[in-house]
CSV table of C-alpha atoms in Angstrom, one decimal:
chain,number,residue,atom,x,y,z
A,18,MET,CA,32.4,131.1,-90.4
A,19,SER,CA,31.8,134.2,-92.5
A,20,GLU,CA,34.5,136.8,-92.9
A,21,LEU,CA,33.2,140.4,-93.1
A,22,VAL,CA,35.3,143.4,-93.9
A,23,THR,CA,34.6,146.6,-92.0
A,24,GLY,CA,35.1,150.2,-93.4
A,25,GLU,CA,38.5,150.2,-91.7
A,26,ALA,CA,39.6,147.1,-93.7
A,27,VAL,CA,39.3,144.9,-90.6
A,28,ALA,CA,38.2,141.3,-91.2
A,29,LEU,CA,35.6,140.0,-88.8
A,30,GLU,CA,34.9,136.4,-88.4
A,31,LEU,CA,31.2,135.9,-87.6
A,32,ARG,CA,29.0,132.8,-87.5
A,33,PRO,CA,25.8,133.3,-89.6
A,34,ALA,CA,22.7,131.9,-88.0
A,35,ARG,CA,21.2,128.9,-89.9
A,36,LEU,CA,17.6,128.2,-90.8
A,37,PRO,CA,16.6,126.1,-87.7
A,38,SER,CA,17.7,128.7,-85.1
A,39,ARG,CA,16.2,131.6,-87.1
A,40,ALA,CA,12.9,129.8,-87.6
A,41,LEU,CA,12.7,129.1,-83.9
A,42,ALA,CA,13.5,132.8,-83.1
A,43,VAL,CA,10.8,134.0,-85.6
A,44,LEU,CA,8.3,131.5,-84.1
A,45,LEU,CA,8.9,132.9,-80.6
A,46,ASP,CA,8.5,136.5,-81.9
A,47,LEU,CA,5.3,135.6,-83.7
A,48,VAL,CA,3.8,134.0,-80.6
A,49,ALA,CA,4.7,137.1,-78.5
A,50,ALA,CA,3.3,139.5,-81.2
A,51,MET,CA,0.1,137.5,-81.6
A,52,ALA,CA,-0.5,137.4,-77.9
A,53,LEU,CA,0.0,141.1,-77.7
A,54,TYR,CA,-2.2,141.6,-80.8
A,55,VAL,CA,-5.1,139.6,-79.3
A,56,ALA,CA,-4.9,141.4,-76.0
A,57,VAL,CA,-4.9,144.8,-77.7
A,58,THR,CA,-7.8,143.8,-80.0
A,59,ILE,CA,-9.9,142.6,-77.1
A,60,ALA,CA,-9.3,145.8,-75.2
A,61,LEU,CA,-10.2,147.9,-78.3
A,62,VAL,CA,-13.4,145.9,-79.0
A,63,VAL,CA,-14.6,146.4,-75.4
A,64,SER,CA,-13.7,150.1,-75.4
A,65,THR,CA,-15.0,151.0,-78.9
A,66,ALA,CA,-18.3,149.0,-78.8
A,67,SER,CA,-20.3,152.2,-79.3
A,68,LEU,CA,-18.5,153.2,-82.6
A,69,ASP,CA,-19.8,152.4,-86.0
A,70,GLU,CA,-18.5,149.5,-88.1
A,71,ALA,CA,-16.2,151.7,-90.3
A,72,ALA,CA,-14.4,153.1,-87.3
A,73,GLN,CA,-13.9,149.7,-85.8
A,74,THR,CA,-12.5,148.4,-89.1
A,75,ALA,CA,-10.0,151.3,-89.2
A,76,LEU,CA,-8.9,150.6,-85.6
A,77,SER,CA,-8.5,146.9,-86.4
A,78,ILE,CA,-6.2,147.7,-89.4
A,79,ALA,CA,-4.2,150.3,-87.4
A,80,THR,CA,-3.8,147.8,-84.5
A,81,PHE,CA,-2.6,145.1,-87.0
A,82,VAL,CA,0.0,147.5,-88.5
A,83,LEU,CA,1.2,148.9,-85.2
A,84,VAL,CA,1.5,145.6,-83.3
A,85,LEU,CA,2.6,143.1,-86.0
A,86,VAL,CA,4.6,145.5,-88.2
A,87,GLY,CA,5.6,148.4,-86.1
A,88,GLY,CA,6.3,146.4,-83.0
A,89,PRO,CA,9.1,144.2,-84.4
A,90,ILE,CA,10.6,147.3,-86.1
A,91,ALA,CA,10.7,149.3,-82.8
A,92,VAL,CA,12.0,146.3,-80.8
A,93,GLU,CA,14.9,145.6,-83.3
A,94,THR,CA,15.8,149.3,-83.5
A,95,LEU,CA,15.8,149.9,-79.7
A,96,SER,CA,17.6,146.6,-78.9
A,97,HIS,CA,20.1,146.9,-81.8
A,98,GLY,CA,18.9,143.8,-83.6
A,99,ARG,CA,17.9,141.6,-80.7
A,100,SER,CA,14.2,140.7,-80.5
A,101,LEU,CA,12.7,138.4,-77.9
A,102,GLY,CA,13.1,135.3,-80.0
A,103,LYS,CA,16.7,136.2,-81.0
A,104,MET,CA,17.7,136.8,-77.4
A,105,ALA,CA,16.3,133.4,-76.5
A,106,CYS,CA,18.2,131.7,-79.3
A,107,GLY,CA,21.4,133.8,-78.9
A,108,LEU,CA,21.1,135.6,-82.3
A,109,ARG,CA,21.5,139.2,-83.3
A,110,VAL,CA,20.9,141.2,-86.5
A,111,VAL,CA,24.0,143.2,-87.7
A,112,ARG,CA,24.9,145.1,-90.8
A,113,ASP,CA,27.0,143.7,-93.5
A,114,ASP,CA,30.1,145.3,-92.0
A,115,GLY,CA,29.4,143.9,-88.6
A,116,GLY,CA,28.0,147.1,-87.1
A,117,PRO,CA,24.7,147.6,-85.2
A,118,ILE,CA,21.6,148.1,-87.3
A,119,ARG,CA,19.6,151.4,-87.4
A,120,PHE,CA,16.0,152.3,-87.9
A,121,ARG,CA,16.2,152.1,-91.7
A,122,HIS,CA,17.6,148.6,-91.6
A,123,ALA,CA,14.8,147.4,-89.2
A,124,LEU,CA,12.2,149.2,-91.3
A,125,VAL,CA,13.2,147.4,-94.5
A,126,ARG,CA,13.4,144.1,-92.7
A,127,GLY,CA,10.0,144.6,-91.1
A,128,LEU,CA,8.2,145.7,-94.3
A,129,ILE,CA,9.5,142.9,-96.4
A,130,GLY,CA,9.0,140.4,-93.6
A,131,VAL,CA,5.2,141.1,-93.8
A,132,ILE,CA,5.3,139.6,-97.3
A,133,GLU,CA,7.8,136.8,-97.0
A,134,ILE,CA,6.8,135.7,-93.5
A,135,LEU,CA,3.2,136.7,-92.6
A,136,MET,CA,1.5,136.6,-96.0
A,137,THR,CA,3.3,133.5,-97.3
A,138,PHE,CA,3.6,131.7,-93.9
A,139,GLY,CA,7.4,131.8,-94.1
A,140,ILE,CA,7.7,129.8,-97.3
A,141,VAL,CA,9.5,132.6,-99.2
A,142,ALA,CA,11.8,133.3,-96.3
A,143,CYS,CA,12.8,129.6,-96.0
A,144,ILE,CA,13.5,129.3,-99.7
A,145,ALA,CA,15.7,132.4,-99.6
A,146,SER,CA,17.6,131.2,-96.6
A,147,PHE,CA,18.3,127.9,-98.3
A,148,VAL,CA,19.6,129.6,-101.4
A,149,SER,CA,21.7,132.2,-99.7
A,150,ALA,CA,25.2,131.1,-98.7
A,151,ARG,CA,24.9,133.0,-95.4
A,152,GLY,CA,21.3,132.1,-94.7
A,153,ARG,CA,19.9,135.5,-95.4
A,154,ARG,CA,16.2,136.1,-96.3
A,155,LEU,CA,15.0,138.8,-98.7
A,156,GLY,CA,14.6,141.3,-95.9
A,157,ASP,CA,18.3,140.9,-95.0
A,158,VAL,CA,19.4,141.2,-98.7
A,159,PHE,CA,17.5,144.4,-99.3
A,160,ALA,CA,18.4,145.9,-95.9
A,161,GLY,CA,22.1,144.9,-96.1
A,162,THR,CA,21.9,143.0,-92.8
A,163,LEU,CA,22.9,139.5,-91.5
A,164,VAL,CA,21.7,137.4,-88.6
A,165,VAL,CA,24.7,136.1,-86.6
A,166,ARG,CA,25.1,133.9,-83.6
A,167,GLU,CA,26.2,135.6,-80.4
A,168,ARG,CA,26.5,132.6,-78.1
A,169,ILE,CA,29.3,130.4,-79.5
A,170,PRO,CA,30.2,127.2,-77.7
A,171,VAL,CA,33.5,127.6,-75.9
A,172,THR,CA,36.0,125.0,-76.9
A,173,ARG,CA,38.6,123.8,-74.3
A,174,THR,CA,42.0,124.8,-75.4
A,175,GLY,CA,44.8,122.3,-74.8
A,176,PHE,CA,47.6,123.0,-72.3
A,177,VAL,CA,50.8,124.1,-73.9
A,178,PRO,CA,53.7,122.8,-71.8
A,179,PRO,CA,56.3,125.5,-70.9
A,180,PRO,CA,59.9,125.0,-71.8
A,181,PRO,CA,62.5,124.0,-69.2
A,182,PRO,CA,64.1,126.9,-67.2
A,183,TRP,CA,67.5,126.5,-68.9
A,184,LEU,CA,65.9,127.5,-72.2
A,185,THR,CA,64.0,130.6,-71.0
A,186,GLY,CA,65.3,133.6,-72.8
A,187,ARG,CA,67.7,131.6,-75.0
A,188,PHE,CA,65.9,132.5,-78.2
A,189,SER,CA,65.3,136.2,-77.4
A,190,GLY,CA,67.3,137.2,-80.5
A,191,LEU,CA,65.3,135.3,-83.1
A,192,ASP,CA,63.5,137.2,-85.8
A,193,LEU,CA,60.0,135.8,-85.7
A,194,SER,CA,58.4,138.3,-88.2
A,195,ALA,CA,58.6,135.8,-91.1
A,196,VAL,CA,56.8,133.0,-89.3
A,197,PRO,CA,53.3,132.7,-90.7
A,198,ASP,CA,50.3,132.2,-88.5
A,199,GLY,CA,49.6,128.8,-90.0
A,200,LEU,CA,53.0,127.5,-88.8
A,201,TRP,CA,52.3,129.0,-85.3
A,202,LEU,CA,49.0,127.2,-85.2
A,203,ALA,CA,50.6,123.9,-86.3
A,204,VAL,CA,53.2,124.2,-83.6
A,205,ARG,CA,50.6,125.0,-80.9
A,206,GLN,CA,48.4,122.1,-82.0
A,207,TYR,CA,51.4,119.7,-81.8
A,208,LEU,CA,52.4,120.9,-78.3
A,209,THR,CA,48.8,120.5,-77.0
A,210,ARG,CA,48.3,117.0,-78.6
A,211,MET,CA,51.7,115.4,-78.5
A,212,GLN,CA,50.8,113.3,-75.5
A,213,GLN,CA,48.3,111.5,-77.7
A,214,LEU,CA,50.9,110.7,-80.4
A,215,ASP,CA,53.1,107.7,-80.7
A,216,PRO,CA,56.7,108.6,-79.5
A,217,GLN,CA,58.3,108.0,-82.9
A,218,VAL,CA,55.6,109.8,-84.8
A,219,GLY,CA,55.7,112.7,-82.3
A,220,TRP,CA,59.5,112.9,-82.6
A,221,SER,CA,59.4,113.1,-86.4
A,222,MET,CA,56.7,115.6,-86.4
A,223,ALA,CA,58.6,117.8,-83.9
A,224,GLU,CA,61.7,117.6,-86.1
A,225,ARG,CA,59.7,118.7,-89.1
A,226,LEU,CA,58.1,121.6,-87.4
A,227,ALA,CA,61.4,122.7,-85.8
A,228,SER,CA,63.0,122.6,-89.2
A,229,ASP,CA,60.3,124.7,-90.8
A,230,LEU,CA,60.5,127.2,-87.9
A,231,ALA,CA,64.3,127.4,-88.1
A,232,GLU,CA,64.0,128.0,-91.9
A,233,ARG,CA,61.7,130.9,-91.3
A,234,THR,CA,63.8,132.4,-88.6
A,235,GLY,CA,67.1,131.9,-90.4
A,236,VAL,CA,68.8,130.3,-87.3
A,237,PRO,CA,69.3,126.5,-87.2
A,238,VAL,CA,68.0,124.5,-84.2
A,239,PRO,CA,70.7,124.0,-81.6
A,240,GLN,CA,72.2,120.5,-81.5
A,241,ASP,CA,71.7,120.2,-77.7
A,242,VAL,CA,68.0,121.1,-77.7
A,243,PRO,CA,65.3,118.5,-78.4
A,244,PRO,CA,62.8,119.6,-81.1
A,245,ALA,CA,59.8,119.6,-78.7
A,246,ALA,CA,61.7,121.8,-76.2
A,247,TYR,CA,62.8,124.1,-79.0
A,248,LEU,CA,59.2,124.6,-80.2
A,249,ALA,CA,58.0,125.2,-76.6
A,250,ALA,CA,60.8,127.8,-76.0
A,251,VAL,CA,60.1,129.7,-79.2
A,252,VAL,CA,56.4,129.7,-78.5
A,253,GLN,CA,57.1,131.1,-75.1
A,254,GLU,CA,59.4,133.8,-76.6
A,255,ARG,CA,56.6,134.8,-79.0
A,256,GLN,CA,54.1,135.1,-76.1
A,257,ALA,CA,56.5,137.2,-74.1
A,258,ARG,CA,57.0,139.6,-77.0
A,259,GLU,CA,53.3,140.0,-77.5
A,260,ALA,CA,52.8,140.7,-73.8
A,261,ARG,CA,55.7,143.2,-73.9
A,262,ARG,CA,54.2,144.9,-76.9
A,263,ALA,CA,50.7,145.1,-75.4
A,264,PHE,CA,51.3,145.7,-71.7
A,265,GLY,CA,55.0,146.7,-71.3
A,266,ASN,CA,58.1,145.0,-69.9
A,267,ASP,CA,56.6,144.3,-66.5
A,268,ALA,CA,53.8,142.1,-68.0
A,269,ALA,CA,56.3,140.3,-70.2
A,270,GLN,CA,58.6,139.5,-67.2
A,271,ALA,CA,55.6,138.3,-65.2
A,272,THR,CA,54.6,136.1,-68.2
A,273,ALA,CA,58.1,134.6,-68.4
A,274,SER,CA,58.3,134.0,-64.7
A,275,ALA,CA,54.9,132.3,-64.6
A,276,SER,CA,55.8,130.1,-67.6
A,277,ALA,CA,59.1,129.2,-65.9
A,278,SER,CA,57.5,128.3,-62.6
A,279,ALA,CA,54.8,126.3,-64.4
A,280,SER,CA,57.4,124.0,-65.9
A,281,ALA,CA,56.7,121.2,-63.4
A,282,PRO,CA,58.4,117.8,-63.9
A,283,SER,CA,55.1,116.3,-65.0
A,284,ALA,CA,54.6,118.8,-67.9
A,285,ALA,CA,58.3,118.4,-68.9
A,286,ARG,CA,58.0,114.6,-68.7
A,287,ALA,CA,55.1,114.9,-71.1
A,288,ILE,CA,57.1,116.8,-73.7
A,289,ASN,CA,60.1,114.5,-73.2
A,290,GLY,CA,58.0,111.3,-73.4
A,291,SER,CA,56.1,112.5,-76.5
A,292,ALA,CA,59.2,113.7,-78.4
A,293,GLY,CA,61.8,111.3,-77.0
A,294,THR,CA,63.4,108.4,-78.8
A,295,GLY,CA,63.3,106.0,-75.9
A,296,ARG,CA,67.0,106.0,-75.4
A,297,THR,CA,68.4,106.2,-71.9
A,298,PRO,CA,70.3,109.5,-71.3
A,299,THR,CA,73.9,109.4,-70.3
A,300,ALA,CA,75.2,111.2,-67.2
A,301,GLY,CA,77.0,113.7,-69.3
A,302,ASN,CA,73.9,114.7,-71.2
A,303,ALA,CA,71.8,115.0,-68.1
A,304,GLN,CA,74.5,117.2,-66.5
A,305,THR,CA,74.5,119.4,-69.7
A,306,ALA,CA,70.8,119.7,-69.7
A,307,GLY,CA,70.2,120.4,-66.1
A,308,SER,CA,73.2,122.7,-65.4
A,309,ALA,CA,72.7,126.4,-65.0
A,310,PRO,CA,75.4,129.2,-65.2
A,311,ALA,CA,75.0,130.1,-61.5
A,312,ALA,CA,75.4,126.5,-60.4
A,313,ALA,CA,78.3,125.9,-62.6
A,314,ALA,CA,80.2,128.8,-61.1
A,315,ARG,CA,80.1,127.4,-57.6
A,316,PRO,CA,82.8,124.8,-56.6
A,317,VAL,CA,81.9,121.2,-56.2
A,318,GLY,CA,81.5,120.2,-52.6
A,319,ALA,CA,81.4,123.7,-51.3
A,320,SER,CA,79.1,124.4,-48.4
A,321,GLU,CA,77.8,127.5,-46.8
A,322,VAL,CA,76.8,128.3,-43.3
A,323,VAL,CA,73.2,129.6,-43.1
A,324,SER,CA,71.7,131.1,-40.0
A,325,GLU,CA,68.4,129.7,-38.8
A,326,PRO,CA,65.7,132.4,-38.6
A,327,SER,CA,64.5,131.3,-35.1
A,328,GLY,CA,67.7,130.9,-33.1
A,329,GLY,CA,71.5,130.9,-33.0
A,330,GLU,CA,71.9,127.4,-34.4
A,331,ARG,CA,73.7,127.3,-37.7
A,332,ARG,CA,73.4,124.5,-40.3
A,333,PRO,CA,75.4,123.8,-43.4
A,334,ALA,CA,73.6,124.6,-46.6
A,335,GLU,CA,73.1,121.9,-49.2
A,336,SER,CA,75.9,121.3,-51.5
A,337,SER,CA,75.5,122.8,-54.9
A,338,GLY,CA,77.9,120.4,-56.5
A,339,ALA,CA,75.4,117.6,-56.7
A,340,SER,CA,75.0,116.0,-60.0
A,341,ALA,CA,72.6,117.7,-62.4
A,342,GLY,CA,70.9,114.4,-63.0
A,343,GLU,CA,70.0,114.2,-59.2
A,344,ARG,CA,68.3,117.6,-59.1
A,345,PRO,CA,64.6,118.0,-59.9
A,346,GLY,CA,64.8,117.6,-63.7
A,347,THR,CA,62.8,119.3,-66.3
A,348,GLY,CA,62.4,116.2,-68.4
A,349,PHE,CA,64.1,117.6,-71.4
A,350,VAL,CA,67.1,115.4,-72.2
A,351,PRO,CA,69.3,116.3,-75.2
A,352,PRO,CA,69.9,113.5,-77.7
A,353,THR,CA,73.3,111.8,-77.5
């Protein structure tokens, strides 16, 4: 990965093309150029058979320059750095600052390419690419260009389990400005890979990450929140803030609602199983974890009469005073 800095002081991470892919692209370009050169030469020989030898020699030189030198320059200029071979290999020629090349860049590359590719059979270009840290040949050095990869393999990102609903919005007052990007990356990697860790190892790692995160935010981790659940809730809060800053409050509320609805028991059990200590939760802890303010305000054993949509029959609603442990749990069980 090569980091280029633009004129606006923006760092761009680009993947420079290496020698094998560049050699294949040049080979394809040479095959296409030679085929075009042979076809044009045959057509000129047939059409200029009546001319003298000097005129035919001048036409042959002009054809060589126009097809094998001017052709690649024109193609790279019009396509902004993508010749036939580069398009086939997923490469592009860009400037040192990441911008598209212009005619002068393609001209310098083409003229020096005649010497280091055509006249030396690519030996000079291969040596220069081996020596350069970013795989640039002499034409790229003098023109101020770089050949980068456009098609980058897409890596599958791991699923980040959402926090339980009773933690949604609980950490909305945290100051996350002091948390570095490296710590966010470590937390995300832990949440995506904690199912592959040993429970004891995952628990200790979650405690360490939660401690580092709490130190950066200045607020200690609540005692009734497991470390893995705390990390998932803070990550969701950060995503909601980024969505609110980029798209407004409606998008942030939609993101929070989607994350809350996605907290299925299977995903929550994954977090609890990876970060748990293996102890059986007590009924009091389960009730503390699963209770919600709205449910706690309703009396135990109270029932409501709900009208059926289709007829006049009325049925009692389910009692809201059931134990929190009997409700569909989120899987996050606070430690005793």
